[in-house]
Each structure stands twice: as structure tokens, then as C-alpha cells.
Coordinates of C-alpha atoms (C1' of nucleotides) and ligand atoms in Angstrom, one line a residue:
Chain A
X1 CA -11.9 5.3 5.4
X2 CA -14.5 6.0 8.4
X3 CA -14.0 5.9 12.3
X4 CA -15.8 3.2 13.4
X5 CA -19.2 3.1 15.3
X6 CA -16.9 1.7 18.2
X7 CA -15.2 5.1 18.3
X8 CA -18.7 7.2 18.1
X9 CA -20.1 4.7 21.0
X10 CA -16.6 5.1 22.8
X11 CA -16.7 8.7 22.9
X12 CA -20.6 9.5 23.9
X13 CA -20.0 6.7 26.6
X14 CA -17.0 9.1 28.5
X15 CA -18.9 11.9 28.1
X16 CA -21.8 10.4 29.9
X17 CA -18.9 9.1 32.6
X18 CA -18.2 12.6 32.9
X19 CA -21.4 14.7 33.2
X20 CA -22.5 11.7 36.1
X21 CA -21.1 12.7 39.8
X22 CA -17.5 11.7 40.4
X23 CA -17.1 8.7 42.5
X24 CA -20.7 7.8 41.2
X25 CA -20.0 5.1 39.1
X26 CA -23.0 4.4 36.4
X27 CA -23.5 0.6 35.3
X28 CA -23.6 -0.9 31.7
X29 CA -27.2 -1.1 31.9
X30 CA -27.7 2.9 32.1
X31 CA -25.0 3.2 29.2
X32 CA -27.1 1.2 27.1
X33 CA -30.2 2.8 27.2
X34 CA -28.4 6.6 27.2
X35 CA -27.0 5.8 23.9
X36 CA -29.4 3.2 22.7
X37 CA -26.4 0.6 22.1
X38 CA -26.9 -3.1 23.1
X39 CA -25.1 -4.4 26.5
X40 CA -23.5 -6.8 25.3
X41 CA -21.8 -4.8 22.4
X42 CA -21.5 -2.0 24.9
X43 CA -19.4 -3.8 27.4
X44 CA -16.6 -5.1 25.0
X45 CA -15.9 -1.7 24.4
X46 CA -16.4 -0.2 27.5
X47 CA -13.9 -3.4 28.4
X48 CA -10.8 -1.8 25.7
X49 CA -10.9 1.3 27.5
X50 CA -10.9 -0.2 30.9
X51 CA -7.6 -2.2 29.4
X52 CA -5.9 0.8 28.3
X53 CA -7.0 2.7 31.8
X54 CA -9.0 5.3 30.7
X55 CA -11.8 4.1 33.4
X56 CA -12.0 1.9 36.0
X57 CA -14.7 -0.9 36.5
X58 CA -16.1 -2.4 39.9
X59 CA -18.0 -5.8 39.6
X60 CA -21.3 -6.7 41.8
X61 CA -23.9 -4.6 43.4
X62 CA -23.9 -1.4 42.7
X63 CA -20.7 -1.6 40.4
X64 CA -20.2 0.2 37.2
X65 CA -17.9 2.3 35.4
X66 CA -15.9 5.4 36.7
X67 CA -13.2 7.8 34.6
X68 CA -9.6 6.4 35.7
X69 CA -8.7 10.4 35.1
X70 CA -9.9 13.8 35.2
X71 CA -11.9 14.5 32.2
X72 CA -9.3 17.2 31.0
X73 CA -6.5 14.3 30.6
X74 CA -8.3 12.4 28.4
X75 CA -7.8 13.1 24.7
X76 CA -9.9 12.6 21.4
X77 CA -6.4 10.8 20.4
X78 CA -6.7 8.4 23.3
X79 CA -10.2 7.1 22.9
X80 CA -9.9 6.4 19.3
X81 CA -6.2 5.1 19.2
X82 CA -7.7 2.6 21.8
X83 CA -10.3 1.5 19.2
X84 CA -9.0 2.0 16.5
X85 CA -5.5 0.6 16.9
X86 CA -2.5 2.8 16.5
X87 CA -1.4 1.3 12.8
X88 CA -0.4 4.0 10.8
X89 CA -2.2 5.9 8.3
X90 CA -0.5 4.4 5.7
X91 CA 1.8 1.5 5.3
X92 CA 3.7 0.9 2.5
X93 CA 2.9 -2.6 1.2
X94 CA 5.1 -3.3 -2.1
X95 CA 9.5 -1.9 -0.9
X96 CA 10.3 -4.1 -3.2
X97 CA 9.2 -3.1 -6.5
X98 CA 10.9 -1.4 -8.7
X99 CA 9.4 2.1 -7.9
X100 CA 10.6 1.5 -4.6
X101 CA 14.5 2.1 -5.7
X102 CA 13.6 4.8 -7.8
X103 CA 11.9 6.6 -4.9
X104 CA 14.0 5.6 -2.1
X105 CA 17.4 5.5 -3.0
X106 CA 16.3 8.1 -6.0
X107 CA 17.9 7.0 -9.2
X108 CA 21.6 6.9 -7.3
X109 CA 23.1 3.9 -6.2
X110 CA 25.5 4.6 -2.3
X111 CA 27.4 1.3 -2.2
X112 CA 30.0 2.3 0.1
X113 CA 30.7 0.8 2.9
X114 CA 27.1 -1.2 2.5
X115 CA 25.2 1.1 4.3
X116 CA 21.2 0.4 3.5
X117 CA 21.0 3.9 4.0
X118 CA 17.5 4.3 5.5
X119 CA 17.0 7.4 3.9
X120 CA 13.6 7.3 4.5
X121 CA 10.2 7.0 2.0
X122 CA 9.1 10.3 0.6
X123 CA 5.3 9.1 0.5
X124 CA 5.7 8.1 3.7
X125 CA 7.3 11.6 5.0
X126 CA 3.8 12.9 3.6
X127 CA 0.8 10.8 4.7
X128 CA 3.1 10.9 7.8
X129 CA 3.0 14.2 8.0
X130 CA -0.6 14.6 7.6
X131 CA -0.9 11.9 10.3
X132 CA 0.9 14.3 12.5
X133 CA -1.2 16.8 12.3
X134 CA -4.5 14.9 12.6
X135 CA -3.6 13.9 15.6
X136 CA -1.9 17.2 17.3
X137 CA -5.5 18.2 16.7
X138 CA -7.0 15.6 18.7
X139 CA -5.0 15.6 21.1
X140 CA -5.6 19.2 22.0
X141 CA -8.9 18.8 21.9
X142 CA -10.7 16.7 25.5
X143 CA -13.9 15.1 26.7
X144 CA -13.6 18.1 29.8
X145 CA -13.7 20.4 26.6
X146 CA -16.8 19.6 25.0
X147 CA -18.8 19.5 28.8
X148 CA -17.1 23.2 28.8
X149 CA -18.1 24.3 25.4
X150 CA -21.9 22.5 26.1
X151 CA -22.1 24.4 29.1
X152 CA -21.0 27.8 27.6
X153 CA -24.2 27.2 25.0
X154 CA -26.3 26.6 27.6
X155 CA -25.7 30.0 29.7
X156 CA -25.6 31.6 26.7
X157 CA -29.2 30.5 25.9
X158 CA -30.2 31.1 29.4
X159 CA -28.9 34.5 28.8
X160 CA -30.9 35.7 25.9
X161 CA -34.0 34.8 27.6
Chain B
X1 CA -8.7 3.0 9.9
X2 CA -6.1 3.2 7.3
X3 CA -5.8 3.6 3.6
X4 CA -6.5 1.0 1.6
X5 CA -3.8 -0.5 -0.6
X6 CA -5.1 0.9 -3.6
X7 CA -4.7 4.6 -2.4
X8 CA -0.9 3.4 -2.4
X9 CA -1.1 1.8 -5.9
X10 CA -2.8 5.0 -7.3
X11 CA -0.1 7.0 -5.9
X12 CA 2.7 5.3 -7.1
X13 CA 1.2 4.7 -10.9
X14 CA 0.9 8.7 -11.2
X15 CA 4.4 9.2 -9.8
X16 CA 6.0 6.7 -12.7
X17 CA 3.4 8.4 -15.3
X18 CA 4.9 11.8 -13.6
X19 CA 8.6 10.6 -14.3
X20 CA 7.6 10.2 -17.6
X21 CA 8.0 12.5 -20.0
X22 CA 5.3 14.4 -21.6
X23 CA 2.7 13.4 -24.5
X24 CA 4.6 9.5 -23.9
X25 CA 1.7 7.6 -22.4
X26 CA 2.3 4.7 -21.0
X27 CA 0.3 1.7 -20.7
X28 CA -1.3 -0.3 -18.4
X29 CA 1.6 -3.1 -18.6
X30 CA 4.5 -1.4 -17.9
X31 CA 2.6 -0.1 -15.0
X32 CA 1.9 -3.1 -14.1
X33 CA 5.5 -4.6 -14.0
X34 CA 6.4 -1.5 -12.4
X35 CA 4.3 -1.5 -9.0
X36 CA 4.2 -5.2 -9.0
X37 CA 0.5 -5.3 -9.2
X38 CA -1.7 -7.1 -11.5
X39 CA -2.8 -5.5 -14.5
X40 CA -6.6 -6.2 -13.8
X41 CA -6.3 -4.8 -10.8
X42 CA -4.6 -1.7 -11.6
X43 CA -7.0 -1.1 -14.4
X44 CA -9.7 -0.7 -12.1
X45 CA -7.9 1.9 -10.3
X46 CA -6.7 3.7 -13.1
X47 CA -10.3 3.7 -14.4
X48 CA -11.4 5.5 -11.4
X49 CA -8.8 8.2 -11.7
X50 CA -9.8 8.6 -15.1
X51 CA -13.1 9.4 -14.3
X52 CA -12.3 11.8 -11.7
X53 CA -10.1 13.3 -14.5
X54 CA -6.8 12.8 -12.8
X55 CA -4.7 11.0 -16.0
X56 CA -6.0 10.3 -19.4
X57 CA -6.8 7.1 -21.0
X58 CA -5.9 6.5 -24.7
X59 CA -7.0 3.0 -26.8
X60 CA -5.5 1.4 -29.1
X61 CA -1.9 0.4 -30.7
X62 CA 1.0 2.5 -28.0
X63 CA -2.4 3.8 -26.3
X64 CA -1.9 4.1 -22.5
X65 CA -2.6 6.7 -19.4
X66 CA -0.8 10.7 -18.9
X67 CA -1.3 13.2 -16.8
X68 CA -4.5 15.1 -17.3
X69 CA -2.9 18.2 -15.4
X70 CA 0.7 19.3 -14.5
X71 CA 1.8 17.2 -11.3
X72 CA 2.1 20.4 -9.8
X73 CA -1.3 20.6 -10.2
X74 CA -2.3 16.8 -8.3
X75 CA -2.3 17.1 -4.6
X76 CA -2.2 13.7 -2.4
X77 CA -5.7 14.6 -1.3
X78 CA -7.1 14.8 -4.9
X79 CA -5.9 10.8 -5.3
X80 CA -7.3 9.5 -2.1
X81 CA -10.6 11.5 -2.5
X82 CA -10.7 9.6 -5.5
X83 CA -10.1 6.4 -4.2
X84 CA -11.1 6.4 -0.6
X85 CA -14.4 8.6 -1.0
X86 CA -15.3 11.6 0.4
X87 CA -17.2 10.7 3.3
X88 CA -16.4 12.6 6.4
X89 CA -13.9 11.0 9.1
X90 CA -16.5 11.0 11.3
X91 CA -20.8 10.5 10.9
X92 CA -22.7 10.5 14.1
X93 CA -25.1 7.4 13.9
X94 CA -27.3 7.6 16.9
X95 CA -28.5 11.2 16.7
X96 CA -32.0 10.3 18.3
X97 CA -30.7 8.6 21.3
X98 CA -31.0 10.8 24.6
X99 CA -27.2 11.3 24.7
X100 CA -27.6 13.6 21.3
X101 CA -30.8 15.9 23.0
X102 CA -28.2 16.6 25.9
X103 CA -25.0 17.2 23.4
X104 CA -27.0 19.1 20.8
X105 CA -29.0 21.7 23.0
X106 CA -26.9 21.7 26.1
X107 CA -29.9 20.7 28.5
X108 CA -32.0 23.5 27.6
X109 CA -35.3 23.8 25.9
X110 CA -35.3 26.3 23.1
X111 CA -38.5 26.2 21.6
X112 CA -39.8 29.7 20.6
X113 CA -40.4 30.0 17.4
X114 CA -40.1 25.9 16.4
X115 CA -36.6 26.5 15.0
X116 CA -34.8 23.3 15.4
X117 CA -31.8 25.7 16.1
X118 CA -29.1 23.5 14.1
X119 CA -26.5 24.0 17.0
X120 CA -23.8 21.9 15.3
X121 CA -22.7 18.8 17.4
X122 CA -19.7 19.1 19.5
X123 CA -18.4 16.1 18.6
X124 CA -18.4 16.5 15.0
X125 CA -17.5 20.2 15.2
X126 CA -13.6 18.4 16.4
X127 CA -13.4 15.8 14.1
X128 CA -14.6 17.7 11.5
X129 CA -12.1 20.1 12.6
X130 CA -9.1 17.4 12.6
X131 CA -10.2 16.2 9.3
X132 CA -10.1 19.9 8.3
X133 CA -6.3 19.7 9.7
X134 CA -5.5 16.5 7.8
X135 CA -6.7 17.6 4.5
X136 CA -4.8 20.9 4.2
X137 CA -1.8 19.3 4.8
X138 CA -2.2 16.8 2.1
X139 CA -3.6 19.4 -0.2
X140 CA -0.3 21.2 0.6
X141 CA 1.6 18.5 -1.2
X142 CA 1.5 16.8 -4.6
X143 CA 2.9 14.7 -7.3
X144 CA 5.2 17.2 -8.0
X145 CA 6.9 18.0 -4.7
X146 CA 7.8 14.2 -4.1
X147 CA 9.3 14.2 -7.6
X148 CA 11.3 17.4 -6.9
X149 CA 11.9 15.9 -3.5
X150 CA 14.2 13.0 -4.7
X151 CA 15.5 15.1 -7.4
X152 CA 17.1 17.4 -4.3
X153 CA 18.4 14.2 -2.7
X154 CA 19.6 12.9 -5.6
X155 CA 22.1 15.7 -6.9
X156 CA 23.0 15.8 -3.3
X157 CA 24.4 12.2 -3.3
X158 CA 26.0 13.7 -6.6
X159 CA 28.0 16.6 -5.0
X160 CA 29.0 14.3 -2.0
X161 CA 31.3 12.0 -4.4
Chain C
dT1 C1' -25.6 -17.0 50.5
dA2 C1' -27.8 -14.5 46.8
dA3 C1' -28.4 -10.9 43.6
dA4 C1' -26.1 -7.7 40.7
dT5 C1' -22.6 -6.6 37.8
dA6 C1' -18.4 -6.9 34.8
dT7 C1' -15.4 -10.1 31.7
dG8 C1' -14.2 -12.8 27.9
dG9 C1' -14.8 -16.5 24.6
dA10 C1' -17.4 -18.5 20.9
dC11 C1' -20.1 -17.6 17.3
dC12 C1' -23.0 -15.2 13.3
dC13 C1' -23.8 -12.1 9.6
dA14 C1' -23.1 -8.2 6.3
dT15 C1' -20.1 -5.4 4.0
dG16 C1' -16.1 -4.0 1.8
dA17 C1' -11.2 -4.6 0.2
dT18 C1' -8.6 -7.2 -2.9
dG19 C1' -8.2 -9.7 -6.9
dT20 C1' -9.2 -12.6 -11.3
dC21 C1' -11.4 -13.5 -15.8
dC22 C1' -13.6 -12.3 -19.9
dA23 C1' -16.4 -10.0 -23.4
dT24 C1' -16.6 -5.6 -25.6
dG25 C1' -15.0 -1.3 -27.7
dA26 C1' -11.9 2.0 -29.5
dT27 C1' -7.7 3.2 -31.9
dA28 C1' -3.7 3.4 -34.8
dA29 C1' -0.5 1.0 -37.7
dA30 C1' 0.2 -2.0 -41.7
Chain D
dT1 C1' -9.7 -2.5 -44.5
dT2 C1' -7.8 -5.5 -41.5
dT3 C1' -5.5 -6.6 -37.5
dA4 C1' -2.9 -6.3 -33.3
dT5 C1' -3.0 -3.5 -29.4
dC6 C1' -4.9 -1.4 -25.6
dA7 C1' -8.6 0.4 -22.2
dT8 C1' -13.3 -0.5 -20.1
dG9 C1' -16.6 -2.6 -17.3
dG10 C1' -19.3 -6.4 -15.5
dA11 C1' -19.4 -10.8 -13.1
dC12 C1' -17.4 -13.4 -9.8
dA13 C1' -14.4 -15.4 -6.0
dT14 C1' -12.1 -14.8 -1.6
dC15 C1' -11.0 -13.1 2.7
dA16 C1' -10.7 -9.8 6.6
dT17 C1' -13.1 -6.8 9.4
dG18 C1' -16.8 -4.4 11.6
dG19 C1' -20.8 -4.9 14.1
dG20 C1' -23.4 -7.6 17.0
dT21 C1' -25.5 -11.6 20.0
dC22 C1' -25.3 -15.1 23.6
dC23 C1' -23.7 -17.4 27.4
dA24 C1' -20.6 -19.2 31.0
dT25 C1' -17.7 -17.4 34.6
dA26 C1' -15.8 -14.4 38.1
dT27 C1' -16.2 -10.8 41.5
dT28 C1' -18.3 -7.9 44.8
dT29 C1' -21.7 -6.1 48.0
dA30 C1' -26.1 -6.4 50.5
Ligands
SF4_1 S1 9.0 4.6 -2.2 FE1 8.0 4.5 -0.2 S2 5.8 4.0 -0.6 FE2 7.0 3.6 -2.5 S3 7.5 1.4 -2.4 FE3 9.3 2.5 -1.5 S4 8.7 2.6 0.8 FE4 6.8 2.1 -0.3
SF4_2 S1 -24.2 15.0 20.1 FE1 -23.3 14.8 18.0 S2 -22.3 12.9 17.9 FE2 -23.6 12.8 19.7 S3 -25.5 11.9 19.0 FE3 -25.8 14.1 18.7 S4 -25.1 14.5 16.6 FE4 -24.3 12.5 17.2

DNA sequence: TAAATATGGACCCATGATGTCCATGATAAA
DNA sequence: TTTATCATGGACATCATGGGTCCATATTTA
């Protein structure tokens, strides 16, 4: 259970978008060799994010790719929900064994009226849970935030000299 | 990214050897019929947690798995450690490209010495720190609280009649 | 128009998840 | 001691997905 490379290659790409000049968009070719990724692999990614708007692309001369939105909006949560899919965590795959209506409906049977009841999966109310908070972390945490903290390092080493 | 199916089958097994009682271990079969899962299949599984010391294994005529420790004592992230791995969310793979010299010593040459400095990368210092999030959250909970869980709901559906 | 650039479909390969089958070993009951 | 019961682990089989390449096409600017 691993991010993919996708996500790692996703990630370096924006940041690159961001450190480059605003309204200076950079072409696949100079993505490429920056992270040492193929083109052609490159560009299908480069292609999600573009279809999820997190930049914007510009065929022909002189095209490339530009950040759709300030480097503060965008979120560790957005770039890997856009490769990664946003399945959950965890997804039940047998409600209708017979641990199921133990768990669920916990030992008791509520006939009345036929209501199913939907009380709601106590496994699922954990890894839930823990989904939650995975990604209230990422989502605090931006591409504008790591050019911040890189350039905090950097006058600090310039200070000690 | 999501947790494989046998994370969901491990859970489950340990919350029927959980409901249980004590020193009455119950074999692979019943488990079996239980999840709805094959019995070579499960074995596999429940090999692995007995490896990792989760549930014992006993041979032989009414042989079958229990509890190696109180439930109270297995979290959700001891069983998918177990079955997932414990590789980090996150591994950088393309720590010599040039995008990694820039990230990793913020544009600045810090040579005195030859210390290779081992700044800690950005990127993996927030997922690291997400995965930090995730798994004290699912250390938090464990067999036992789902257990007492639907043991609450249950007498509640009780006192309602 | 021509060169540069992004887009998307078709395809390939390796790996891992899921699952089955069987031979072997250990144990307790008869 | 014998035997039925049960767990263990290796060898496969199958399938989905990740990771990657190649090429034909469309779009834009010089
Ligand atoms: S109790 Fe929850 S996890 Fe278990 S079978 Fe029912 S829905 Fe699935
Ligand atoms: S900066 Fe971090 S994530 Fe990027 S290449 Fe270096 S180690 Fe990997």
C-alpha cells in the first residue's frame, strides 16, 4: 500500500511550475529532463492534472504548462486524489456474510416498520476515520508551503555564513 | 491506493475469534464459512498473523487459532502492518535528478566540511507527517473497541423496546 | 505554411493481489 | 499406537494495475 511513482512525478512537476516565473509557461521537454522522467510518460500525467484544472496547457510554439492557481491553493490532497483516484481507503467487499449481521445490525434483529436501518459499519467508522485525518493533513499542507519552507533553509544557511 | 482485501479478511477473522470466548479456538473452517472466504486462502492469512504473533495456531483434533493477546491489546494498525507491510506511504525514487539538489539544499552550496548535511526532504517530511497522522489514529483503536462498540448499540436497541 | 508543442489511443511488460491445490507435519482422541 | 483432524507452506494459475513506449493527430505561433 504505496503512493504511486505517478504521485512523486505529479508533485516535483508543480513544484517546478511554481519556482518557474508566472505567466512563464515551461514545456514537457524541460519537465523531463528536471526530473529525469520520460516525455511521453510525463505528459499523461501532466494531462490528469490539466483535466482536473490544476494547470493549464497551451499547444504550439512556445506552449507549455502553467499553474491554473496560486501555488497556495493547491493541496497535497488535490495532486494525489487526481492520481490516485478518490476510492476510499477501504471498501468493504463481503456485507453479506454472516459477520456482516453480527457487526452491523449487532446481534439484534429491528424489524419494525422494515427499515434497513443503515446504522452504519463499525470497521468502516474506523479506517474512515483514519482516512479523515490523513487527509486533513494534506490538505493543510501546499506546494506554496514547501517553496516557503525551502526558502527559509536557504536564508538560514546564508545566515550562518 | 487502498487496502487490499485481505487486510479486510484479517480483520474480520480476529473480530469472530474475539467474540469467541476464551481458551475455545476455533478453526480454520468455521472461519471460513463465517467471512465467506475460502479456507486456502484464509490460511495464508492467518499464517501471517501468526507469525507476527497476533492469534495462535494449535494442530491437531479441535486444534484452531485464539488470541495471542487481549483484544484490547490489537490495534487496527498492528493487523494491516501485518498484512500490508510497513513500507512508508511515500519513497522518493528519483533522488539524483536535479529537481532533488534544488528540494534538498534549497539552492545553496554547503560544502565546508564535506557533510552531506542530511537536510530531510520536504516532500517526505509531509507525507511522512500524514502517515504519522494516519497511524495514530488507527493505533487509537482495536479489536476491542469495535467489539464494545456494538455491544453499546446493541443494549441500546434493547432499552428502546 | 512550417515548426513546435500538447493530446490521446494502442500497445507492452513486470509485478503484485487473489485464489487453488496438494504434500507434509503436528496433535489429540480413541 | 493408530487414526482422524487440523495447520503449514510451496507450487501454480489468473487477473488487474502500475509503469512505460510509440505514434497519429490537433492546435497554436512564428
Ligand atoms: S460489518 Fe462492515 S466491514 Fe464487516 S462485512 Fe459488514 S459492512 Fe463489511
Ligand atoms: S526533494 Fe525529496 S522527494 Fe524530491 S527528489 Fe529529493 S528526496 Fe525525493
Amino acid at each position: 500500500m504505496q503512493y504511486s511513482k505517478s504521485t512523486d512525478y505529479a508533485l516535483h512537476a508543480l513544484l517546478h511550475l511554481g519556482q518557474s516565473d508566472r505567466h512563464n509557461n515551461v514545456g514537457i521537454k524541460e519537465l523531463s529532463v528536471t526530473l529525469g522522467v520520460s516525455e511521453s510518460y510525463l505528459s499523461k500525467i501532466m494531462s490528469k492534472l490539466r483535466q482536473d484544472g490544476i494547470v493549464r496547457a497551451v499547444p504550439g510554439v512556445n506552449g507549455g504548462y502553467e499553474l491554473a492557481r496560486p501555488a497556495e491553493e493547491i493541496t497535497f490532497l488535490d495532486v494525489i486524489q487526481v492520481i490516485e483516484g478518490r476510492q476510499h481507503l477501504f471498501e468493504c467487499s463481503n456485507s453479506n456474510s454472516q459477520q456482516h449481521q453480527l457487526l452491523a445490525e449487532a446481534g439484534d434483529v429491528p424489524q419494525e416498520h422494515e427499515r434497513p436501518k443503515k446504522i452504519g459499519c463499525l470497521v468502516e467508522k474506523v479506517m474512515d476515520g483514519a482516512e479523515q485525518h490523513l487527509h486533513q493533513y494534506l490538505r493543510e499542507h501546499t506546494i506554496q508551503w514547501v517553496m516557503d519552507e525551502a526558502f527559509k533553509r536557504c536564508n538560514h544557511e546564508v545566515n550562518k555564513k
